[in-house]
């Protein structure tokens, strides 16, 4: 009999990549999707719907009764908890909902494993995050680094990380944390900064818009590809013992540098001038799009700043490399080109 996995957050970016990888390993996937007023919330996973090993049920991480029943009926081998209110800036606007889904949602799942006596059967993966670290100056962050989040999202995820460890230690549940740094792809949500920049730049060269508005350009992130990071999730949950692992590329770029990479790939050289809210990026050179030379294609708007931001995130994934034999295969330039080509096809 094939193994069975329940994935929460199936309709999200990682939901697709993880399902695709599990199905290729002949593992049955049951995804949880919440009810939406439009049917197209499954756009990312529509290509998987015809796979006999793939199914989707409607439910919500706020509903303990639903989660408990689903876990009781299916007695899964694996649960991957990917569902979350995952947007850091939005978590300042809806902090209570963020806590309910990200923190309490996690304990709802863990407690369903415990109360259904599945501690010896069901392995649990928690989608933990580098956002839990907070501002640690410019250190490379690993499993021992201090956790001092600076957002309601980070705080909710720290609760989930801790409760996952507590259920592992108290009830002997195979419960593990992947502490994943930012990972992107063509399927990244449109309001995260990488996809926003890519879509904005493609829209500019296609004459659909004239500039992109961004917030903190100084912010530095360690960006990888979601496919590589979902491979790591599987290695973590299938490892011989439950443990916590940092997953990162260990390389960093600022938002400003990411913008330059995107415009360069499209055939434009850009220069940032000015300071603070008056900073802009101007096109300095382009054989392909001469009409854009001297145009301001990036502006700063204070509405995209957060009350508190994490300014620098750089991982150290040595433990995963050593123990899980995991390493990322896709570098930032390949990521950028894949994202751009996808949006060049998508945007008319
Ligand atoms: P995402 O694209 O935002 O997907 C989040 C998923 O959670 C979506 O399927 C969403 O459903 C679902 N969801 C939200 N609230 C829910 C609720 N109340 N009940 C059931 N489902 C709900 O996020 P992602 O990038 O794939 O990330 C996956 C997980 O990894 C998240 O937990 C995120 O916090 C964490 N993480 C992500 C990164 C990263 O860089 N991507 C890094 C570290 C950790 P809808 O489609 O209906 O919105
Ligand atoms: N979203 C967004 N929009 N971010 C901007 C913008 C903008 O217009 N301008 C600058 N930024 C900066 C943010 O202030 C932040 O410092 C950085 O770009 C990255 O922002 P996001 O792409 O929104 O990602 P994030 O780092 O806040 O959170 C993502 O990564 C976490 C892992 O570290 C999310 O995927 C989280 O769910 C994930 O846990």
XYZ file of N, CA and C and ligand atoms in Angstrom, residues 86-88 129-131 153 180-182 188 191-194 196 213-217 219 221 255 304 306 309-310 313, ligand 2:
126
model
N 0.653 33.882 5.561
C 2.113 33.868 5.391
C 2.714 35.223 5.028
N 1.870 36.260 4.958
C 2.412 37.565 4.544
C 2.786 38.399 5.773
N 4.064 38.714 5.886
C 4.575 39.351 7.100
C 3.930 40.719 7.320
N 10.173 29.094 9.901
C 10.659 30.162 9.016
C 11.821 30.961 9.599
N 12.629 31.481 8.708
C 13.720 32.375 9.110
C 13.203 33.673 9.719
N 11.926 33.978 9.490
C 11.341 35.177 10.092
C 11.321 35.067 11.627
N 3.620 37.737 12.553
C 3.822 36.482 11.804
C 4.968 35.675 12.427
N 12.870 27.332 7.086
C 13.203 27.662 5.704
C 13.367 29.171 5.522
N 14.437 29.529 4.813
C 14.633 30.919 4.410
C 13.761 31.173 3.170
N 13.710 32.436 2.752
C 12.798 32.818 1.656
C 13.024 31.942 0.435
N 5.152 32.037 -6.944
C 5.153 32.873 -5.743
C 3.961 33.830 -5.773
N 2.207 39.403 -4.163
C 2.544 40.539 -3.294
C 3.850 40.335 -2.532
N 4.523 39.203 -2.714
C 5.863 39.053 -2.131
C 6.854 39.777 -3.049
N 7.953 40.257 -2.467
C 8.722 41.266 -3.195
C 9.319 40.757 -4.516
N 9.787 39.510 -4.553
C 10.439 39.037 -5.804
C 9.442 38.991 -6.955
N 6.612 40.525 -7.141
C 6.118 41.875 -7.417
C 7.088 42.600 -8.364
N 6.256 50.413 -7.399
C 6.422 51.066 -6.095
C 6.810 50.018 -5.060
N 7.908 50.300 -4.339
C 8.397 49.360 -3.333
C 8.597 50.057 -1.997
N 8.907 49.231 -0.972
C 9.184 49.776 0.361
C 10.681 49.764 0.645
N 11.087 48.938 1.629
C 12.470 48.918 2.111
C 13.431 48.260 1.108
N 14.169 49.107 0.367
C 15.071 48.585 -0.672
C 16.360 48.030 -0.074
N 16.614 46.057 2.451
C 16.435 44.748 3.064
C 17.212 43.682 2.287
N 17.956 39.530 1.741
C 17.370 38.208 1.936
C 18.252 37.126 1.295
N 17.141 43.901 -1.788
C 16.001 44.114 -2.693
C 16.477 44.930 -3.900
N 4.481 50.640 1.712
C 5.020 49.271 1.662
C 6.040 48.981 2.769
N 7.056 48.269 6.757
C 6.427 47.599 7.904
C 6.737 48.380 9.171
N 10.906 45.836 10.570
C 11.305 44.933 9.482
C 12.535 44.162 9.889
N 12.684 43.048 9.243
C 13.874 42.234 9.421
C 14.813 42.641 8.299
N 18.791 38.764 6.482
C 18.586 37.341 6.790
C 19.529 36.515 5.935
N 6.223 42.265 0.071
C 6.969 43.360 -0.145
N 6.493 44.335 -0.961
N 8.183 43.452 0.446
C 8.935 44.545 0.162
C 8.495 45.567 -0.669
C 7.208 45.460 -1.259
O 6.753 46.331 -1.983
N 9.485 46.500 -0.760
C 10.491 46.079 0.003
N 10.162 44.895 0.578
C 10.988 44.151 1.543
C 10.247 43.775 2.815
O 10.176 44.900 3.709
C 11.123 42.639 3.328
O 12.183 43.161 4.097
C 11.670 42.010 2.055
O 11.388 42.923 0.987
C 11.043 40.660 1.706
O 9.638 40.800 1.772
P 8.649 39.622 1.306
O 8.947 39.205 -0.081
O 7.263 40.075 1.620
O 9.095 38.388 2.214
P 9.371 38.278 3.791
O 10.842 38.064 3.962
O 8.753 39.370 4.540
O 8.581 36.950 4.145
C 8.668 35.786 3.326
O 9.759 34.993 3.737
C 9.636 34.444 5.074
C 10.909 33.642 5.345
O 11.924 34.501 5.764
C 7.330 35.049 3.429
O 7.300 34.009 2.474
C 7.156 34.430 4.816
O 5.979 33.618 4.810
C 8.387 33.580 5.111
O 8.271 32.971 6.378
